[in-house]
Coordinates of C-alpha atoms in Angstrom, one line a residue:
M1 CA -73.1 2.4 3.7
T2 CA -71.7 5.8 3.1
D3 CA -68.8 5.1 5.4
Q4 CA -68.1 1.9 3.6
I5 CA -68.0 3.6 0.2
T6 CA -65.7 6.4 1.6
S7 CA -63.3 3.9 3.0
A8 CA -63.3 1.9 -0.2
V9 CA -62.5 5.0 -2.2
E10 CA -59.7 6.0 0.2
S11 CA -58.2 2.6 0.1
A12 CA -58.2 2.5 -3.7
A13 CA -56.3 5.8 -3.9
P14 CA -52.5 5.5 -4.0
P15 CA -50.5 6.5 -0.8
A16 CA -49.2 10.0 -0.6
I17 CA -45.6 10.4 -1.7
P18 CA -43.4 12.0 1.0
E19 CA -41.6 15.2 0.3
S20 CA -38.2 13.5 0.9
F21 CA -36.6 10.2 1.9
D22 CA -33.9 9.7 4.5
S23 CA -32.1 7.3 2.2
S24 CA -32.4 5.3 -1.0
E25 CA -33.4 2.2 1.1
D26 CA -36.4 4.1 2.5
A27 CA -37.5 5.2 -1.0
A28 CA -37.2 1.6 -2.3
R29 CA -39.3 0.3 0.7
F30 CA -42.0 3.0 0.0
W31 CA -42.4 2.1 -3.6
V32 CA -42.4 -1.7 -2.9
S33 CA -45.0 -1.2 -0.3
A34 CA -47.2 0.9 -2.7
R35 CA -46.8 -1.7 -5.3
D36 CA -47.9 -4.5 -2.9
K37 CA -51.0 -2.6 -1.8
Q38 CA -52.2 -2.0 -5.4
P39 CA -53.8 -5.5 -5.9
Q40 CA -55.6 -5.2 -2.6
A41 CA -57.1 -1.9 -3.7
D42 CA -58.3 -3.4 -7.0
A43 CA -59.8 -6.6 -5.4
A44 CA -63.5 -6.6 -4.6
P45 CA -64.3 -6.6 -0.8
T46 CA -65.9 -9.6 0.7
G47 CA -68.0 -10.2 3.7
E48 CA -67.1 -11.9 6.9
E49 CA -67.7 -15.4 5.5
G50 CA -66.1 -14.8 2.1
N51 CA -69.4 -13.7 0.4
P52 CA -69.4 -10.7 -1.8
A53 CA -70.0 -7.5 0.0
D54 CA -72.7 -5.0 -0.7
P55 CA -73.3 -4.7 -4.4
D56 CA -73.5 -0.9 -4.1
L57 CA -70.0 -0.9 -2.4
T58 CA -68.7 -3.2 -5.2
A59 CA -70.0 -0.9 -7.8
A60 CA -68.6 2.1 -6.1
R61 CA -65.1 0.5 -6.0
A62 CA -65.4 -0.6 -9.6
D63 CA -66.4 2.9 -10.7
P64 CA -64.9 5.7 -8.5
A65 CA -66.8 8.4 -10.4
T66 CA -70.1 6.8 -9.5
A67 CA -69.1 6.5 -5.9
E68 CA -68.0 10.1 -5.8
Q69 CA -71.3 11.2 -7.3
E70 CA -73.3 9.2 -4.8
L71 CA -71.3 10.7 -2.0
S72 CA -71.9 14.2 -3.3
Q73 CA -75.7 13.6 -3.5
Q74 CA -76.0 12.1 0.0
D75 CA -73.8 14.7 1.7
N76 CA -75.3 17.6 -0.3
A77 CA -71.8 18.8 -1.2
A78 CA -70.9 19.7 -4.7
Q79 CA -67.9 17.7 -5.8
P80 CA -66.6 18.6 -9.3
E81 CA -66.0 15.7 -11.5
A82 CA -62.6 15.2 -13.0
D83 CA -62.3 15.9 -16.7
P84 CA -61.6 12.5 -18.3
G85 CA -60.1 14.1 -21.3
E86 CA -57.6 16.0 -19.2
S87 CA -56.4 12.9 -17.3
E88 CA -56.1 10.9 -20.5
A89 CA -54.0 13.6 -22.1
A90 CA -51.7 13.8 -19.0
D91 CA -50.7 10.2 -19.0
P92 CA -49.2 10.1 -22.5
E93 CA -47.2 13.2 -21.8
A94 CA -45.9 11.6 -18.6
D95 CA -44.9 8.5 -20.5
K96 CA -43.0 10.6 -23.1
L97 CA -40.7 12.2 -20.4
P98 CA -37.3 10.6 -20.3
S99 CA -36.1 8.6 -17.3
I100 CA -34.0 10.5 -14.8
E101 CA -30.4 9.3 -14.5
P102 CA -29.7 7.5 -11.2
P103 CA -27.2 9.0 -8.7
R104 CA -23.6 8.4 -9.7
S105 CA -22.6 7.3 -6.2
W106 CA -25.1 4.4 -6.1
S107 CA -24.1 0.8 -6.8
K108 CA -25.0 -0.9 -10.1
D109 CA -27.9 -2.9 -8.5
D110 CA -29.3 0.3 -7.0
K111 CA -29.1 2.1 -10.3
E112 CA -31.0 -0.7 -12.1
A113 CA -33.7 -0.6 -9.4
F114 CA -33.9 3.2 -9.8
K115 CA -34.7 2.9 -13.5
A116 CA -37.8 0.8 -12.6
Y117 CA -39.3 3.4 -10.2
P118 CA -42.0 5.8 -11.5
R119 CA -40.8 9.2 -12.7
E120 CA -42.3 11.0 -9.7
A121 CA -40.4 8.7 -7.4
Q122 CA -37.2 9.2 -9.4
E123 CA -37.6 13.0 -9.1
K124 CA -38.0 12.9 -5.3
I125 CA -35.2 10.5 -4.8
A126 CA -32.8 12.4 -7.1
A127 CA -33.7 15.7 -5.3
Q128 CA -33.1 14.0 -1.9
V129 CA -29.7 12.6 -3.0
A130 CA -28.7 15.9 -4.5
R131 CA -29.4 17.7 -1.2
Q132 CA -27.5 15.0 0.7
E133 CA -24.5 15.3 -1.7
A134 CA -24.6 19.1 -1.4
E135 CA -24.6 18.8 2.4
F136 CA -21.7 16.3 2.3
L137 CA -19.8 18.6 0.0
R138 CA -20.4 21.6 2.3
R139 CA -19.2 19.7 5.3
S140 CA -16.2 18.4 3.5
N141 CA -15.2 21.9 2.5
E142 CA -15.7 23.1 6.1
A143 CA -13.5 20.2 7.3
A144 CA -10.8 21.1 4.7
E145 CA -10.9 24.7 5.7
K146 CA -10.5 23.8 9.3
S147 CA -7.6 21.4 8.4
K148 CA -5.9 24.2 6.6
A149 CA -6.3 26.5 9.5
V150 CA -4.9 23.8 11.9
T151 CA -2.0 23.2 9.5
A152 CA -1.3 26.9 9.3
K153 CA -1.2 27.1 13.1
E154 CA 1.0 24.1 13.3
Q155 CA 3.4 25.6 10.8
A156 CA 3.4 28.9 12.7
A157 CA 4.1 27.1 16.0
E158 CA 6.9 25.0 14.4
Q159 CA 8.4 28.2 12.9
A160 CA 8.2 29.9 16.3
R161 CA 9.9 26.9 18.0
Q162 CA 12.7 26.9 15.5
Q163 CA 13.2 30.6 15.9
Y164 CA 13.3 30.2 19.7
E165 CA 15.8 27.3 19.5
N166 CA 18.0 29.2 17.1
A167 CA 17.9 32.3 19.4
A168 CA 18.8 30.1 22.4
R169 CA 21.8 28.6 20.6
A170 CA 23.0 32.1 19.5
T171 CA 22.5 33.4 23.1
H172 CA 24.5 30.4 24.5
D173 CA 27.4 31.2 22.2
I174 CA 27.3 34.9 23.3
L175 CA 27.3 34.0 27.0
I176 CA 30.2 31.7 26.5
R177 CA 32.2 34.4 24.8
Q178 CA 31.3 36.9 27.6
Q179 CA 32.5 34.5 30.2
Q180 CA 35.8 34.1 28.5
S181 CA 36.2 37.8 28.2
Q182 CA 34.9 39.0 31.6
F183 CA 36.0 36.1 33.8
P184 CA 39.1 34.6 32.1
D185 CA 40.7 33.9 35.5
I186 CA 37.8 31.8 36.8
K187 CA 38.6 28.2 35.7
T188 CA 38.4 26.0 38.8
M189 CA 36.3 25.8 42.0
A190 CA 39.3 27.2 43.9
D191 CA 39.2 30.3 41.8
V192 CA 35.5 30.7 42.5
V193 CA 36.1 30.4 46.3
Q194 CA 38.9 32.9 46.2
L195 CA 36.8 35.3 44.1
S196 CA 34.0 35.2 46.7
Q197 CA 36.4 36.1 49.4
T198 CA 38.4 38.8 47.7
D199 CA 35.8 40.4 45.4
P200 CA 32.2 39.7 46.6
F201 CA 30.7 42.2 44.1
R202 CA 32.4 40.5 41.1
F203 CA 31.5 37.2 42.5
I204 CA 27.8 38.2 42.4
Q205 CA 28.2 39.2 38.8
W206 CA 29.9 35.9 38.0
Q207 CA 27.2 33.9 39.8
A208 CA 24.4 35.7 37.9
H209 CA 26.1 35.1 34.6
Q210 CA 26.4 31.4 35.5
Q211 CA 22.7 31.2 36.3
E212 CA 21.8 32.8 32.9
L213 CA 24.2 30.5 31.1
Q214 CA 22.7 27.4 32.8
A215 CA 19.1 28.4 31.8
V216 CA 20.1 28.9 28.2
D217 CA 22.2 25.7 28.2
A218 CA 19.2 23.7 29.4
A219 CA 17.1 25.2 26.5
V220 CA 19.8 24.3 24.0
R221 CA 20.1 20.7 25.3
E222 CA 16.3 20.3 25.1
A223 CA 16.3 21.6 21.5
D224 CA 19.2 19.2 20.6
A225 CA 17.4 16.3 22.1
R226 CA 14.2 17.1 20.2
T227 CA 16.0 17.5 16.9
Q228 CA 17.9 14.2 17.5
H229 CA 14.6 12.4 18.3
E230 CA 12.9 13.7 15.2
T231 CA 15.9 12.8 13.0
Q232 CA 15.9 9.2 14.4
A233 CA 12.2 8.8 13.9
K234 CA 12.4 10.1 10.3
R235 CA 15.4 7.8 9.6
S236 CA 13.7 4.8 11.1
A237 CA 10.6 5.3 9.1
Y238 CA 12.7 5.7 5.9
A239 CA 14.7 2.6 6.6
Q240 CA 11.6 0.5 7.2
A241 CA 10.1 1.6 4.0
Q242 CA 13.2 0.9 2.0
D243 CA 13.6 -2.5 3.6
A244 CA 10.1 -3.4 2.6
K245 CA 10.9 -2.4 -1.0
L246 CA 14.1 -4.4 -0.9
K247 CA 12.2 -7.5 0.2
E248 CA 10.0 -7.1 -2.8
L249 CA 13.0 -6.9 -5.1
V250 CA 14.8 -9.8 -3.4
P251 CA 12.3 -12.2 -1.8
D252 CA 15.1 -14.1 0.0
Y253 CA 15.8 -11.1 2.2
A254 CA 12.4 -11.6 3.8
D255 CA 14.4 -13.8 6.1
A256 CA 16.0 -11.5 8.7
K257 CA 19.0 -13.9 9.1
K258 CA 19.7 -13.9 5.3
L259 CA 19.4 -10.2 5.1
S260 CA 21.8 -9.7 8.1
A261 CA 24.3 -12.2 6.6
A262 CA 24.1 -10.5 3.2
R263 CA 24.9 -7.1 4.7
D264 CA 27.8 -8.5 6.7
A265 CA 29.2 -10.1 3.5
A266 CA 28.8 -6.8 1.6
M267 CA 31.2 -4.9 3.8
P268 CA 34.4 -6.6 2.4
L269 CA 33.1 -6.3 -1.1
L270 CA 32.5 -2.5 -0.7
A271 CA 35.9 -2.2 0.8
E272 CA 37.5 -3.5 -2.4
Y273 CA 36.0 -0.5 -4.2
G274 CA 37.4 2.0 -1.7
L275 CA 34.2 2.2 0.5
S276 CA 35.7 1.5 3.9
N277 CA 33.7 1.1 7.1
E278 CA 34.9 4.6 8.2
Q279 CA 33.8 6.1 4.9
L280 CA 30.3 4.5 5.2
Q281 CA 29.9 5.7 8.8
K282 CA 30.8 9.2 7.7
W283 CA 28.2 9.1 5.0
A284 CA 25.6 7.7 7.4
Q285 CA 25.9 10.8 9.7
S286 CA 24.5 13.0 6.9
D287 CA 20.9 12.8 5.8
A288 CA 21.9 12.5 2.1
G289 CA 24.4 9.7 2.8
F290 CA 22.0 7.9 5.0
E291 CA 19.3 7.9 2.4
L292 CA 21.7 6.6 -0.3
L293 CA 23.0 3.7 1.9
Q294 CA 19.5 2.7 3.0
H295 CA 17.9 3.1 -0.4
A296 CA 16.5 -0.2 -1.8
G297 CA 18.0 0.4 -5.2
F298 CA 21.5 0.8 -3.8
Q299 CA 21.2 -2.3 -1.7
K300 CA 19.8 -4.2 -4.8
I301 CA 22.9 -3.2 -6.8
V302 CA 25.2 -4.5 -4.0
S303 CA 23.2 -7.7 -3.8
D304 CA 23.5 -8.2 -7.6
L305 CA 27.2 -7.6 -7.4
M306 CA 27.5 -10.2 -4.6
G307 CA 25.6 -12.7 -6.7
Y308 CA 27.8 -12.1 -9.7
R309 CA 30.9 -12.6 -7.6
E310 CA 29.5 -15.8 -6.1
A311 CA 28.7 -17.2 -9.6
E312 CA 32.1 -16.2 -10.8
A313 CA 33.8 -18.0 -7.9
K314 CA 31.8 -21.2 -8.6
L315 CA 32.7 -21.1 -12.2
K316 CA 36.4 -20.7 -11.4
A317 CA 36.2 -23.6 -8.9
A318 CA 34.6 -25.9 -11.5
A319 CA 37.3 -25.0 -14.1
D320 CA 40.0 -25.8 -11.6
A321 CA 38.4 -29.1 -10.7
A322 CA 38.2 -30.0 -14.4
R323 CA 41.8 -29.2 -14.9
N324 CA 43.0 -31.3 -12.0
K325 CA 40.8 -34.3 -13.0
P326 CA 42.8 -37.1 -14.8
V327 CA 42.0 -37.2 -18.6
P328 CA 41.3 -40.7 -20.1
P329 CA 43.6 -41.8 -23.1
V330 CA 42.4 -40.7 -26.5
Q331 CA 41.1 -43.5 -28.7
R332 CA 41.0 -43.7 -32.4
P333 CA 37.7 -43.5 -34.1
G334 CA 36.0 -46.9 -34.8
T335 CA 35.0 -49.9 -32.8
H336 CA 37.4 -51.0 -30.2
R337 CA 38.8 -54.5 -30.8
P338 CA 40.3 -56.6 -28.0
A339 CA 43.9 -57.8 -28.4
S340 CA 42.9 -61.6 -28.4
A341 CA 40.7 -61.1 -31.5
A342 CA 43.6 -59.5 -33.4
H343 CA 46.0 -62.3 -32.4
S344 CA 43.6 -64.9 -33.5
E345 CA 43.2 -63.3 -36.9
Q346 CA 47.0 -63.1 -37.3
V347 CA 47.4 -66.9 -36.5
Q348 CA 44.7 -67.8 -39.0
A349 CA 46.4 -65.7 -41.7
L350 CA 49.8 -67.3 -41.1
T351 CA 48.3 -70.7 -41.1
H352 CA 46.6 -70.1 -44.4
R353 CA 49.8 -68.7 -45.9
L354 CA 51.9 -71.6 -44.7
T355 CA 49.4 -74.1 -46.2
E356 CA 49.7 -72.4 -49.6
S357 CA 53.5 -71.8 -49.5
G358 CA 54.9 -74.6 -47.3
S359 CA 58.0 -72.4 -46.7
M360 CA 60.0 -72.6 -43.5
E361 CA 59.8 -68.8 -42.9
D362 CA 56.0 -69.0 -42.8
G363 CA 56.2 -71.9 -40.4
V364 CA 58.6 -70.0 -38.0
A365 CA 56.3 -66.9 -38.1
L366 CA 53.3 -69.1 -37.3
L367 CA 55.2 -70.7 -34.4
I368 CA 56.2 -67.3 -33.0
A369 CA 52.7 -66.0 -33.3
R370 CA 51.3 -68.9 -31.3
R371 CA 53.9 -68.5 -28.6
N372 CA 53.0 -64.8 -28.3
G373 CA 49.4 -65.7 -27.9
R374 CA 50.1 -67.9 -25.0
R375 CA 52.0 -65.2 -23.1
P376 CA 50.1 -63.2 -20.5
N377 CA 49.5 -59.5 -21.3

């Protein structure tokens, strides 16, 4: 029975809170598990067939102080009783403590869940997160320091390379001038053969000079090739970036064919303003000129100028077509009356006048009017 009471008391006690959690998910799982176990600890134990367990065990679970007293009496071990007043005074103080702010790096849902945790859990989680953030900051600083060291080494290596290449070019120029001053008569292969036969010692000097010149010349060619490759890579990246911006400014240029056609059409237009093909190629050889010609803003200006010229040409063509089109005759204001209606009114008027006057003149006028009405127009 003592074992049953002991196990009941231990099961009723809350689980021990770890010193730290590996992550916020582990802390959440711990507190959810502790919450789920609480109803089981408060429920009365039952027997194998669902009957209530030993009344003494039930009473011990309902009153932990009584169970603890019975255990102390049976085991002959003095167990001090907890001061109820002290525990009651601790709970209100704990309730008055403000809630700890959740970690700033957490999501909104995690922050809301953090506010529902007990304060003790909040303290442990906040401390664990603070240690993790401090460790992350320390590692980030170490990585930044290493990156600075690597960058400094790269800059030093680049500076040393440039110094070597500049020295190689200077040495190459010096060797060329020495050859022109010391061996001005050696210009062809026949001169070299003759020198080897007539002056072997001078031939050896010339040969050593040529070997040194070839070694320095190889270093200069390698440096020039590296510089050219870097320049081409830099220009290609710049041109691609500017083309992407140009396509945003002029969506029609997303079609490669339209963009190529527009650039071809821009050449004659630029030539009208004195920017010939030779001038543009000269600009493209320099870095500043290349950046200007490839800049999206400059290309947009040329595109707008081409659109203005195209609209101006269409307007001029429409005006020329309007001038060449035959103009219809101008009519007087009012309703148009056909010629037959006017002649009929004239005949009626002459008939009425002849009836009233009876004169020969009115009769002749009426006769002429009727003849004119029978004639084809």
